[in-house]
Coordinates of C-alpha atoms in Angstrom, one line a residue:
X1491 CA 51.1 -15.1 0.8
X1492 CA 50.6 -11.5 -0.1
X1493 CA 46.9 -11.0 0.7
X1494 CA 47.6 -13.2 4.1
X1495 CA 50.2 -10.5 5.0
X1496 CA 47.7 -7.7 4.9
X1497 CA 48.8 -6.6 1.8
X1498 CA 45.4 -6.4 0.0
X1499 CA 45.1 -2.9 -0.1
X1500 CA 48.2 -2.3 -2.2
X1501 CA 47.8 -2.5 -6.1
X1502 CA 50.0 -3.9 -8.4
X1503 CA 50.2 -2.2 -12.0
X1504 CA 52.4 -3.3 -15.0
X1505 CA 54.2 -0.1 -16.6
X1506 CA 54.4 0.7 -19.8
X1507 CA 57.7 1.9 -20.3
X1508 CA 57.4 2.8 -24.0
X1509 CA 54.9 5.2 -22.8
X1510 CA 57.0 6.5 -20.2
X1511 CA 60.0 7.1 -22.5
X1512 CA 57.8 8.4 -25.2
X1513 CA 58.8 12.1 -26.2
X1514 CA 56.2 14.0 -24.2
X1515 CA 55.0 17.3 -26.0
X1516 CA 51.8 19.2 -26.6
X1517 CA 52.5 21.9 -23.9
X1518 CA 49.7 22.3 -21.4
X1519 CA 47.5 19.6 -22.8
X1520 CA 50.0 17.0 -22.4
X1521 CA 50.7 18.1 -18.9
X1522 CA 47.0 18.0 -18.0
X1523 CA 46.7 14.5 -19.4
X1524 CA 49.8 13.2 -17.5
X1525 CA 48.4 15.1 -14.2
X1526 CA 45.2 13.6 -14.8
X1527 CA 46.7 9.8 -15.4
X1528 CA 48.5 10.5 -12.2
X1529 CA 45.6 11.6 -10.0
X1530 CA 43.1 9.1 -11.3
X1531 CA 45.1 6.1 -11.6
X1532 CA 48.0 6.7 -9.1
X1533 CA 50.5 5.7 -11.7
X1534 CA 54.1 6.3 -10.4
X1535 CA 56.4 8.2 -12.9
X1536 CA 57.9 11.5 -12.7
X1537 CA 57.2 14.5 -14.9
X1538 CA 60.2 15.9 -17.2
X1539 CA 61.7 19.1 -16.7
X1540 CA 59.1 20.8 -19.5
X1541 CA 56.0 19.4 -17.9
X1542 CA 57.1 20.6 -14.5
X1543 CA 57.8 23.9 -15.9
X1544 CA 54.3 24.0 -17.4
X1545 CA 52.6 22.8 -14.4
X1546 CA 54.2 25.6 -12.2
X1547 CA 52.8 28.0 -15.1
X1548 CA 49.5 26.5 -14.2
X1549 CA 49.8 26.6 -10.5
X1550 CA 50.8 30.3 -10.7
X1551 CA 47.7 31.1 -12.4
X1552 CA 44.4 30.5 -10.2
X1553 CA 42.2 30.5 -13.0
X1554 CA 44.0 27.8 -14.8
X1555 CA 44.4 25.9 -11.9
X1556 CA 40.9 25.8 -11.0
X1557 CA 40.2 24.6 -14.9
X1558 CA 42.6 21.9 -13.9
X1559 CA 41.0 20.9 -10.7
X1560 CA 37.5 20.8 -12.8
X1561 CA 39.2 18.5 -15.5
X1562 CA 40.2 16.0 -12.4
X1563 CA 36.9 16.1 -10.9
X1564 CA 35.2 15.6 -14.3
X1565 CA 37.7 12.4 -14.8
X1566 CA 36.9 11.2 -11.5
X1567 CA 33.3 11.3 -12.0
X1568 CA 33.4 7.9 -14.1
X1569 CA 35.4 6.0 -11.6
X1570 CA 33.4 6.6 -8.6
X1571 CA 31.4 8.9 -6.0
X1572 CA 32.5 11.9 -4.0
X1573 CA 35.1 9.8 -2.4
X1574 CA 36.8 8.9 -5.6
X1575 CA 36.8 12.5 -6.6
X1576 CA 37.9 14.1 -3.4
X1577 CA 41.0 11.5 -3.6
X1578 CA 42.0 12.5 -7.0
X1579 CA 42.0 16.1 -6.2
X1580 CA 43.9 15.5 -3.0
X1581 CA 46.6 13.7 -5.4
X1582 CA 46.6 16.6 -7.6
X1583 CA 47.2 19.1 -4.8
X1584 CA 50.0 17.2 -3.2
X1585 CA 51.6 16.7 -6.6
X1586 CA 51.6 20.5 -7.3
X1587 CA 53.2 21.0 -3.8
X1588 CA 55.9 18.3 -4.4
X1589 CA 56.9 19.7 -7.6
X1590 CA 57.0 23.7 -6.5
X1591 CA 58.9 22.6 -3.5
X1592 CA 61.5 20.7 -5.3
X1593 CA 61.5 23.3 -8.3
X1594 CA 61.0 26.7 -6.6
X1595 CA 60.3 26.7 -2.9
X1596 CA 59.9 30.7 -3.1
X1597 CA 56.7 30.2 -5.0
X1598 CA 55.1 27.9 -2.4
X1599 CA 53.2 30.7 -0.7
X1600 CA 51.6 32.2 -3.7
X1601 CA 50.8 28.9 -5.1
X1602 CA 49.0 27.9 -1.8
X1603 CA 47.0 31.3 -2.3
X1604 CA 46.1 30.1 -5.8
X1605 CA 44.9 26.8 -4.6
X1606 CA 42.8 28.6 -1.8
X1607 CA 41.1 30.6 -4.6
X1608 CA 40.6 27.5 -6.8
X1609 CA 39.2 25.3 -4.1
X1610 CA 36.6 28.0 -3.5
X1611 CA 35.2 27.3 -6.7
X1612 CA 34.2 23.7 -5.8
X1613 CA 31.1 22.4 -5.0
X1614 CA 30.1 22.4 -1.2
X1615 CA 30.1 18.5 -1.2
X1616 CA 33.6 18.6 -3.0
X1617 CA 35.2 21.1 -0.4
X1618 CA 33.7 19.1 2.4
X1619 CA 35.1 15.9 1.1
X1620 CA 38.4 17.5 0.8
X1621 CA 38.1 18.7 4.3
X1622 CA 37.1 15.2 5.6
X1623 CA 39.8 13.4 3.3
X1624 CA 41.9 11.0 5.6
X1625 CA 43.5 8.8 3.2
X1626 CA 47.0 10.1 4.1
X1627 CA 48.6 11.9 7.1
X1628 CA 49.3 15.0 5.0
X1629 CA 45.8 15.4 4.1
X1630 CA 44.6 17.4 7.1
X1631 CA 47.7 19.6 7.0
X1632 CA 47.6 20.5 3.4
X1633 CA 44.0 21.3 3.3
X1634 CA 44.4 23.5 6.8
X1635 CA 47.2 25.5 4.9
X1636 CA 45.1 26.0 1.8
X1637 CA 41.9 26.7 3.7
X1638 CA 43.6 29.4 6.0
X1639 CA 44.5 31.4 3.0
X1640 CA 41.1 31.6 1.8
X1641 CA 40.3 35.4 1.6
X1642 CA 36.9 36.6 3.1
X1643 CA 36.1 37.4 -0.6
X1644 CA 37.0 33.9 -1.9
X1645 CA 34.6 32.5 0.9
X1646 CA 31.7 34.8 0.2
X1647 CA 32.0 34.2 -3.7
X1648 CA 32.1 30.3 -2.6
X1649 CA 28.7 30.8 -0.9
X1650 CA 27.3 32.9 -3.3
X1651 CA 28.0 30.4 -6.3
X1652 CA 26.6 27.4 -4.5
X1653 CA 23.6 29.4 -3.6
X1654 CA 22.9 30.7 -7.2
X1655 CA 23.3 27.1 -8.5
X1656 CA 21.2 25.4 -5.7
X1657 CA 18.6 28.5 -5.5
X1658 CA 18.8 27.7 -1.8
X1659 CA 21.1 26.5 1.1
X1660 CA 21.9 22.8 1.3
X1661 CA 22.7 21.0 4.5
X1662 CA 26.3 20.7 3.1
X1663 CA 26.9 24.1 2.2
X1664 CA 25.9 25.0 5.9
X1665 CA 28.5 22.9 7.0
X1666 CA 31.3 24.1 4.6
X1667 CA 30.5 27.8 5.6
X1668 CA 30.8 26.8 9.3
X1669 CA 34.0 24.9 8.7
X1670 CA 35.8 27.6 6.7
X1671 CA 34.5 30.4 9.4
X1672 CA 35.2 29.1 12.6
X1673 CA 34.6 32.6 14.1
X1674 CA 30.7 32.8 14.6
X1675 CA 30.8 36.4 14.7
X1676 CA 32.3 36.7 11.7
X1677 CA 29.8 34.8 9.7
X1678 CA 27.2 37.7 9.3
X1679 CA 29.9 39.9 7.6
X1680 CA 30.7 37.2 5.1
X1681 CA 27.1 36.6 4.3
X1682 CA 26.8 40.2 3.8
X1683 CA 29.6 39.9 0.9
X1684 CA 27.9 36.9 -0.4
X1685 CA 24.5 38.7 -0.5
X1686 CA 25.9 41.2 -2.8
X1687 CA 27.1 38.9 -5.2
X1688 CA 23.9 36.6 -5.3
X1689 CA 21.7 39.8 -5.6
X1690 CA 24.0 40.8 -8.8
X1691 CA 22.9 37.4 -10.3
X1692 CA 19.5 36.5 -12.2
X1693 CA 18.6 34.9 -9.0
X1694 CA 18.7 38.4 -7.1
X1695 CA 16.2 40.0 -9.7
X1696 CA 13.6 37.2 -8.9
X1697 CA 10.4 38.0 -7.2
X1698 CA 10.9 37.2 -3.4
X1699 CA 14.6 37.0 -3.3
X1700 CA 15.1 38.7 -0.1
X1701 CA 12.7 35.9 1.4
X1702 CA 14.9 33.3 -0.1
X1703 CA 17.9 35.0 1.0
X1704 CA 16.8 35.2 4.6
X1705 CA 15.9 31.7 4.6
X1706 CA 19.6 30.9 3.4
X1707 CA 21.4 33.2 5.9
X1708 CA 19.0 31.7 8.7
X1709 CA 20.4 28.2 7.5
X1710 CA 23.8 29.0 7.3
X1711 CA 24.1 31.0 10.5
X1712 CA 22.4 28.2 12.5
X1713 CA 24.7 25.8 14.4
X1714 CA 23.6 22.4 15.6
X1715 CA 24.9 20.9 18.9
X1716 CA 23.9 17.4 19.9
X1717 CA 25.3 17.7 23.4
X1718 CA 22.0 17.7 25.0
X1719 CA 21.3 14.3 23.4
X1720 CA 24.6 12.7 23.2
X1721 CA 26.5 11.8 26.2
X1722 CA 30.4 12.5 26.3
X1723 CA 31.6 8.7 26.1
X1724 CA 29.5 8.3 22.9
X1725 CA 30.6 12.0 21.7
X1726 CA 34.1 10.8 21.7
X1727 CA 33.6 7.7 20.0
X1728 CA 31.6 9.6 17.1
X1729 CA 34.5 12.2 16.8
X1730 CA 37.2 9.2 16.7
X1731 CA 35.1 7.3 14.3
X1732 CA 35.2 10.5 11.9
X1733 CA 38.8 11.0 12.2
X1734 CA 39.6 7.5 11.5
X1735 CA 36.9 6.7 8.9
X1736 CA 37.6 4.2 5.8
X1737 CA 36.8 5.3 2.4
X1738 CA 34.2 2.4 1.8
X1739 CA 34.1 3.3 -1.9
X1740 CA 37.7 2.3 -2.1
X1741 CA 37.9 -0.3 0.0
X1742 CA 35.9 -3.4 -1.4
X1743 CA 37.4 -6.6 0.3
X1744 CA 34.1 -7.2 2.3
X1745 CA 32.7 -10.7 1.6
X1746 CA 29.3 -10.6 -0.5
X1747 CA 27.0 -11.9 2.4
X1748 CA 28.5 -9.2 4.9
X1749 CA 27.5 -6.4 2.1
X1750 CA 24.1 -8.1 1.7
X1751 CA 23.4 -7.9 5.7
X1752 CA 24.5 -4.3 5.7
X1753 CA 22.0 -3.7 2.9
X1754 CA 19.6 -5.6 4.8
X1755 CA 19.6 -3.2 7.5
X1756 CA 18.3 -0.6 5.2
X1757 CA 16.0 -2.5 3.1
X1758 CA 12.7 -1.0 2.8
X1759 CA 10.9 -3.6 5.0
X1760 CA 13.7 -2.9 7.8
X1761 CA 13.3 0.8 7.7
X1762 CA 9.4 0.4 8.0
X1763 CA 9.9 -1.9 11.0
X1764 CA 12.1 0.8 12.5
X1765 CA 9.5 3.4 12.0
X1766 CA 6.7 1.2 13.3
X1767 CA 8.9 0.5 16.7
X1768 CA 9.8 4.3 16.8
X1769 CA 6.0 5.3 16.7
X1770 CA 4.8 2.8 18.9
X1771 CA 7.6 3.9 21.6
X1772 CA 6.7 7.5 21.5
X1773 CA 3.0 6.9 21.5
X1774 CA 3.7 4.9 24.7
X1775 CA 6.1 7.3 26.6
X1776 CA 5.0 10.8 25.5
X1777 CA 2.9 12.5 28.5
X1778 CA 1.9 15.4 26.9
X1779 CA -1.6 15.1 25.1
X1780 CA -0.7 18.2 22.9
X1781 CA 2.7 16.4 21.4
X1782 CA 0.7 13.1 21.5
X1783 CA -1.7 14.5 19.3
X1784 CA 0.7 15.9 16.9
X1785 CA 2.1 12.4 16.0
X1786 CA -1.2 11.3 14.5
X1787 CA -0.7 12.7 11.3
X1788 CA 2.7 10.4 10.7
X1789 CA 0.7 7.7 12.5
X1790 CA -2.0 7.7 10.0
X1791 CA 0.6 8.0 7.2
X1792 CA 2.5 5.2 8.2
X1793 CA -0.8 3.1 8.6
X1794 CA -1.7 3.8 5.0
X1795 CA 1.9 3.0 3.7
X1796 CA 1.5 -0.6 5.9
X1797 CA -2.0 -1.4 4.4
X1798 CA -0.7 -0.5 0.9
X1799 CA 1.9 -2.9 0.9
X1800 CA -0.3 -5.4 2.8
X1801 CA 1.4 -5.6 6.2
X1802 CA -1.7 -6.1 8.2
X1803 CA 0.2 -7.5 11.4
X1804 CA 2.3 -4.3 11.8
X1805 CA -1.0 -2.1 11.1
X1806 CA -2.9 -4.2 13.6
X1807 CA -0.4 -3.2 16.2
X1808 CA -0.8 0.7 15.3
X1809 CA -4.7 0.5 15.4
X1810 CA -5.0 -1.2 18.5
X1811 CA -3.0 1.5 20.2
X1812 CA -5.5 4.1 18.4
X1813 CA -8.6 2.0 19.5
X1814 CA -7.3 1.5 23.2
X1815 CA -6.6 5.1 23.5
X1816 CA -10.0 6.2 21.9
X1817 CA -11.7 4.1 24.3
X1818 CA -10.1 4.2 27.6
X1819 CA -7.4 7.1 27.1
X1820 CA -6.0 8.5 30.3
X1821 CA -7.5 12.0 29.3
X1822 CA -10.2 13.7 27.1
X1823 CA -7.6 15.1 25.0
X1824 CA -5.7 12.1 24.1
X1825 CA -9.0 10.1 23.4
X1826 CA -10.2 12.8 21.0
X1827 CA -6.7 12.8 19.5
X1828 CA -7.1 8.9 18.8
X1829 CA -10.9 9.1 17.6
X1830 CA -9.9 12.0 15.2
X1831 CA -6.9 9.8 14.0
X1832 CA -9.2 6.9 13.2
X1833 CA -11.5 9.1 11.3
X1834 CA -8.8 10.5 9.4
X1835 CA -7.5 6.7 8.6
X1836 CA -11.1 5.7 7.5
X1837 CA -11.9 8.8 5.3
X1838 CA -8.3 8.2 3.3
X1839 CA -7.2 5.2 1.2
X1840 CA -7.7 2.5 4.1
X1841 CA -10.6 0.6 2.4
X1842 CA -9.1 1.0 -1.1
X1843 CA -5.8 -0.8 0.1
X1844 CA -7.4 -3.2 2.2
X1845 CA -9.7 -4.1 -0.8
X1846 CA -6.5 -4.6 -3.0
X1847 CA -5.4 -7.4 -0.8
X1848 CA -8.7 -9.4 0.1
X1849 CA -8.5 -11.7 -3.1
X1850 CA -5.3 -13.1 -2.6
X1851 CA -4.6 -13.2 1.6
X1852 CA -5.0 -16.6 3.2
X1853 CA -7.7 -17.2 5.6
X1854 CA -5.8 -16.5 9.0
X1855 CA -4.9 -13.1 7.5
X1856 CA -8.1 -12.6 6.5
X1857 CA -9.4 -13.2 9.8
X1858 CA -6.8 -10.5 11.4
X1859 CA -8.3 -7.9 8.7
X1860 CA -11.8 -8.6 9.7
X1861 CA -10.9 -8.4 13.4
X1862 CA -8.9 -5.2 12.6
X1863 CA -11.9 -3.4 10.9
X1864 CA -14.3 -4.5 13.4
X1865 CA -12.1 -2.8 16.0
X1866 CA -12.6 0.1 14.5
X1867 CA -16.1 0.4 15.2
X1868 CA -19.3 1.3 13.2
X1869 CA -17.9 4.3 11.8
X1870 CA -16.1 2.1 9.3
X1871 CA -19.6 0.2 8.2
X1872 CA -20.6 3.1 5.7
X1873 CA -17.2 3.2 3.9
X1874 CA -17.2 -0.4 3.6
X1875 CA -20.7 -0.7 2.3
X1876 CA -19.7 1.9 -0.1
X1877 CA -16.7 -0.2 -1.0
X1878 CA -19.1 -3.2 -1.6
X1879 CA -21.7 -1.6 -3.5
X1880 CA -19.1 -0.9 -6.3
X1881 CA -17.0 -4.1 -6.0
X1882 CA -17.0 -6.3 -9.0
X1883 CA -14.5 -9.3 -8.1
X1884 CA -16.3 -12.1 -6.6
X1885 CA -13.9 -13.3 -3.9
X1886 CA -13.6 -9.6 -2.8
X1887 CA -17.0 -9.0 -2.8
X1888 CA -17.7 -12.1 -0.7
X1889 CA -15.0 -11.2 2.0
X1890 CA -16.3 -7.4 2.3
X1891 CA -19.7 -8.9 2.9
X1892 CA -18.0 -11.1 5.5
X1893 CA -16.5 -8.1 7.3
X1894 CA -19.8 -6.3 7.0
X1895 CA -21.7 -9.2 8.6
X1896 CA -19.4 -9.2 11.7
X1897 CA -20.8 -5.6 12.6
X1898 CA -24.1 -7.4 13.3
X1899 CA -27.0 -4.8 13.4
X1900 CA -25.0 -1.7 12.6
X1901 CA -24.2 -4.0 9.3
X1902 CA -28.0 -4.6 8.5
X1903 CA -28.5 -1.0 8.3
X1904 CA -26.5 -0.8 5.3
X1905 CA -28.8 -3.3 3.2
X1906 CA -30.5 -0.2 2.0
X1907 CA -27.5 1.2 0.1
X1908 CA -26.4 -2.2 -1.3
X1909 CA -30.0 -3.1 -2.7
X1910 CA -30.3 0.2 -4.5
X1911 CA -26.9 -0.4 -6.3
X1912 CA -26.9 -0.2 -10.1
X1913 CA -24.7 -3.2 -10.3
X1914 CA -26.8 -6.6 -10.1
X1915 CA -23.7 -8.2 -8.5
X1916 CA -23.8 -6.2 -5.4
X1917 CA -27.9 -6.5 -5.0
X1918 CA -27.4 -10.0 -5.2
X1919 CA -24.6 -9.4 -2.4
X1920 CA -27.1 -7.7 -0.4
X1921 CA -29.9 -10.2 -0.3
X1922 CA -26.8 -12.5 0.6
X1923 CA -26.4 -10.4 3.6
X1924 CA -30.2 -10.2 4.5
X1925 CA -30.0 -14.2 4.2
X1926 CA -27.2 -14.2 6.7
X1927 CA -28.9 -11.5 9.0
X1928 CA -32.3 -13.6 8.8
X1929 CA -35.7 -12.7 10.5
X1930 CA -38.9 -11.2 9.2
X1931 CA -37.3 -7.8 9.5
X1932 CA -35.6 -8.4 6.0
X1933 CA -39.0 -9.4 4.1
X1934 CA -40.0 -5.8 3.0
X1935 CA -36.3 -5.4 1.3
X1936 CA -36.7 -8.7 -0.1
X1937 CA -40.0 -7.9 -1.6
X1938 CA -38.7 -5.1 -3.4
X1939 CA -36.1 -7.2 -5.3
X1940 CA -38.8 -9.8 -6.2
X1941 CA -39.4 -7.2 -9.0
X1942 CA -35.9 -6.8 -10.3
X1943 CA -35.3 -6.8 -13.8
X1944 CA -32.2 -9.5 -13.3
X1945 CA -33.5 -13.0 -13.2
X1946 CA -30.5 -14.2 -10.9
X1947 CA -31.6 -11.2 -8.3
X1948 CA -35.0 -12.4 -8.4
X1949 CA -34.0 -16.0 -7.6
X1950 CA -31.7 -15.0 -4.8
X1951 CA -34.6 -13.0 -3.3
X1952 CA -37.1 -16.1 -3.6
X1953 CA -34.8 -18.1 -1.8
X1954 CA -34.0 -15.5 1.0
X1955 CA -37.9 -15.6 1.5
X1956 CA -38.0 -19.3 1.6
X1957 CA -35.3 -19.4 4.3
X1958 CA -37.3 -17.0 6.3
X1959 CA -40.1 -19.6 6.2
X1960 CA -43.0 -18.3 8.0
X1961 CA -46.5 -17.6 6.8
X1962 CA -45.6 -14.1 6.3
X1963 CA -42.9 -14.7 3.8
X1964 CA -45.4 -17.0 2.0
X1965 CA -47.8 -14.6 2.0
X1966 CA -45.6 -12.1 0.4
X1967 CA -44.9 -14.6 -2.4
X1968 CA -48.8 -15.1 -3.0
X1969 CA -49.2 -11.5 -3.1
X1970 CA -46.3 -11.3 -5.6
X1971 CA -47.6 -14.0 -7.5
X1972 CA -51.2 -12.5 -7.6
X1973 CA -50.3 -8.9 -8.4
X1974 CA -47.2 -9.3 -10.7
X1975 CA -47.5 -9.7 -14.2
X1976 CA -47.4 -12.9 -16.0
X1977 CA -43.8 -12.6 -16.6
X1978 CA -43.0 -11.8 -13.1
X1979 CA -45.1 -14.8 -12.1
X1980 CA -43.2 -17.2 -14.3
X1981 CA -39.9 -15.9 -13.1
X1982 CA -40.9 -16.2 -9.6
X1983 CA -42.4 -19.7 -10.1
X1984 CA -39.1 -20.7 -12.0
X1985 CA -37.0 -19.5 -9.3
X1986 CA -39.1 -21.5 -6.8
X1987 CA -38.9 -24.7 -8.7
X1988 CA -35.3 -24.7 -9.2
X1989 CA -35.2 -25.0 -5.1
X1990 CA -34.9 -28.8 -4.9
X1991 CA -35.2 -29.4 -1.1
X1992 CA -37.6 -29.5 1.7
X1993 CA -37.5 -25.7 2.2
X1994 CA -39.8 -25.4 -1.0
X1995 CA -42.7 -27.8 0.4
X1996 CA -43.9 -25.5 3.1
X1997 CA -44.5 -22.8 0.2
X1998 CA -46.0 -25.0 -2.4
X1999 CA -48.3 -26.3 0.2
X2000 CA -49.2 -22.7 1.2
X2001 CA -49.8 -22.1 -2.6
X2002 CA -52.3 -25.0 -2.6
X2003 CA -54.1 -24.0 0.3
X2004 CA -54.6 -20.5 -0.4
X2005 CA -54.1 -19.6 -4.2
X2006 CA -57.2 -19.7 -6.0
X2007 CA -57.1 -22.4 -8.7
X2008 CA -59.3 -20.4 -11.0
X2009 CA -58.4 -17.6 -13.0
X2010 CA -54.9 -16.3 -13.9
X2011 CA -53.3 -18.0 -11.0
X2012 CA -54.5 -21.3 -12.4
X2013 CA -51.1 -22.0 -13.9
X2014 CA -49.4 -21.3 -10.7
X2015 CA -51.5 -23.7 -8.6
X2016 CA -51.2 -26.7 -10.9
X2017 CA -47.3 -26.1 -10.9
X2018 CA -47.4 -26.1 -7.0
X2019 CA -49.1 -29.3 -7.2
X2020 CA -46.7 -30.8 -9.7
X2021 CA -43.7 -29.2 -7.6
X2022 CA -44.8 -31.0 -4.4
X2023 CA -44.8 -34.4 -6.2
X2024 CA -41.5 -33.7 -7.8
X2025 CA -40.0 -33.2 -4.2
X2026 CA -41.3 -36.1 -2.8
X2027 CA -41.9 -34.6 0.7
X2028 CA -44.1 -36.7 2.9
X2029 CA -45.2 -32.9 4.3
X2030 CA -46.6 -32.6 0.7
X2031 CA -49.3 -35.4 1.2
X2032 CA -51.8 -33.4 3.3
X2033 CA -52.1 -30.5 0.9
X2034 CA -52.2 -32.8 -2.0
X2035 CA -55.4 -34.6 -0.5
X2036 CA -56.9 -31.4 -0.2
X2037 CA -56.2 -30.5 -4.0
X2038 CA -57.7 -34.0 -4.8
X2039 CA -61.0 -33.4 -3.5
X2040 CA -61.3 -29.7 -5.0
X2041 CA -63.1 -29.3 -8.0
X2042 CA -66.6 -27.7 -9.3
X2043 CA -69.6 -29.7 -11.1
X2044 CA -70.0 -26.7 -13.3
X2045 CA -66.1 -27.0 -14.7
X2046 CA -65.7 -30.8 -15.1
X2047 CA -62.9 -30.3 -17.2
X2048 CA -60.9 -28.1 -15.4
X2049 CA -61.6 -30.1 -12.1
X2050 CA -60.4 -33.4 -14.0
X2051 CA -57.0 -31.6 -14.9
X2052 CA -56.3 -30.5 -11.0
X2053 CA -57.4 -33.9 -9.5
X2054 CA -55.1 -36.0 -12.1
X2055 CA -52.2 -33.6 -11.3
X2056 CA -52.9 -34.3 -7.4
X2057 CA -53.3 -37.9 -8.0
X2058 CA -50.1 -38.0 -10.3
X2059 CA -48.2 -35.8 -7.4
X2060 CA -49.4 -38.3 -4.8
X2061 CA -48.4 -41.4 -6.5
X2062 CA -44.9 -39.8 -7.5
X2063 CA -44.4 -39.3 -3.4
X2064 CA -45.4 -43.1 -3.2
X2065 CA -45.3 -43.4 0.6
X2066 CA -47.6 -45.5 2.6
X2067 CA -49.7 -42.4 3.6
X2068 CA -49.7 -41.1 -0.1
X2069 CA -50.9 -44.6 -1.2
X2070 CA -53.6 -44.6 1.4
X2071 CA -55.0 -41.5 0.4
X2072 CA -55.2 -42.6 -3.3
X2073 CA -57.0 -45.9 -2.1
X2074 CA -59.3 -43.9 0.0
X2075 CA -60.1 -41.6 -2.7
X2076 CA -60.6 -44.7 -5.2
X2077 CA -63.1 -46.2 -2.7
X2078 CA -65.1 -43.4 -1.5
X2079 CA -64.6 -40.3 -3.5
X2080 CA -66.8 -38.7 -5.7
X2081 CA -66.9 -40.0 -9.4
X2082 CA -64.4 -37.5 -10.8
X2083 CA -62.1 -38.1 -7.5
X2084 CA -62.6 -41.9 -7.9
X2085 CA -61.3 -41.6 -11.6
X2086 CA -58.4 -39.6 -11.0
X2087 CA -57.4 -42.0 -8.1
X2088 CA -57.9 -45.1 -9.9
X2089 CA -55.9 -44.0 -12.8
X2090 CA -52.9 -43.3 -10.8
X2091 CA -53.3 -45.9 -7.9
X2092 CA -51.7 -48.5 -10.1
X2093 CA -48.6 -46.0 -10.9
X2094 CA -47.9 -45.7 -7.0
X2095 CA -46.1 -49.2 -6.8
X2096 CA -43.8 -48.2 -9.6
X2097 CA -42.7 -45.0 -8.4
X2098 CA -42.1 -46.6 -5.3
X2099 CA -39.9 -49.3 -6.5
X2100 CA -38.1 -46.5 -8.6
X2101 CA -37.7 -44.6 -5.5
X2102 CA -36.4 -47.8 -3.7
X2103 CA -33.8 -48.2 -6.5
X2104 CA -32.6 -44.5 -6.2
X2105 CA -32.1 -44.7 -2.4
X2106 CA -30.0 -48.4 -3.1

């Protein structure tokens, strides 16, 4: 019932009468304890005659009164922020005024003077809190009475003490100083007095003190007016809100969902969205090229923040503006500013931030990132290649390569940098790019990688050359086999043999037709024959037929080995065309050819049946 009748802001406390009736002794300490309890907790009990007498003694001494105010402020520090402190101090000041008014009204004026002196020892933040205190109607009247009695010396000491403590002038001090000294013509004189006090302090003996003081004085003398930007009606609303403000630190009856909604308006993501909206609007409406150019630094900084947290949707919106203005800006100056901003962005932390997220973003988000990168133009290709050349993570490397491929010919020119990387994984990525770009233009680069020390790099290079599939490509492999060491030939042939599809058939056919079956390349020739049989590609029948009929009468053993290998490969292929070749050789070939063909002709049906079973 009490809550529904708007009584929620009244706090009920249980009074311990044994505490109230207990004998109060201890002089000033006891009085301070009671005053502190009254100010901090709002407990409703009266001071006895001895305590009032002691309190009047404290109020009659500005130094002791300042100490008491400091004790109240310190006690309130544990219970809340500035609002709680100023409320406690205001209760204390009202309590002193009430006590003096009842006990000795004639001393009211000196006490107000002592209060003015003591208030001058507060921080600028606390003083402004007291001046803005609106908890009760008497607050403004009491503080006006106190402040009006502050002497020029007290105000100067207030300024000097705050400057010494902060080593500068805060915005709060400037507002407090201008509130204490309403007459703008009097402010320079009071600052001169404050200057002497600060100069006599340790701060005054530091190097550059006069420069620091000039900055302080300039800030304290500068007055701000929002009249050009704020309409009269809105200004009246602001003034009314200031005079009727509620101390939110003391009112906590808002439901959690409302507080959560309020906090959401100042969340990092919301503030970042406001920054983005503000910058986009300013970039759109600013007609002056020079001022538009001044915004490029904050634009780049915001873009770096957006990329750091992975907010690519927001980053794309800003980059679209820069790209559009850089290409089709209304003036040369604006186009130059946009291009400079793009250069600043790329030269900064952009690629590092993007790389951080590439492994985790989904496919749709990655496509947006790729489109964003491509929109920036070829200027991004080099840093992109540099990033790719040192990247270790497979998924990130794959996506960086995909972005590089999207640049087309400009991306191809970066292969030289990548294939020279000390990282074998990056060299394999270079081969991947060459395979994607395709064409005979990549053959010279691929040829270099055939001699790579890393077997995986060699295998990838061989596969890339096979993908090219031209006689020029096969000739490169033939030359590599002919000129390479036994180890390199073995590595190349092993890489070729691992390619188990029709792409390898033309290469093996080329080897059989063009490589000398005698000398150091004889093992390569023999392996090519065996590989044609293993592939079972009908396209291998013709080169195998040629190999079957090769041979020299002066090297019967070598010729027999090659012919048996060719006949075995034909039998393994097992097609009707392959069997026809064997039958023809068995019937009309030379004796060595006939023997090789006859020995494997009987195997052909078995191979064909096995192949049929495999197809089934």
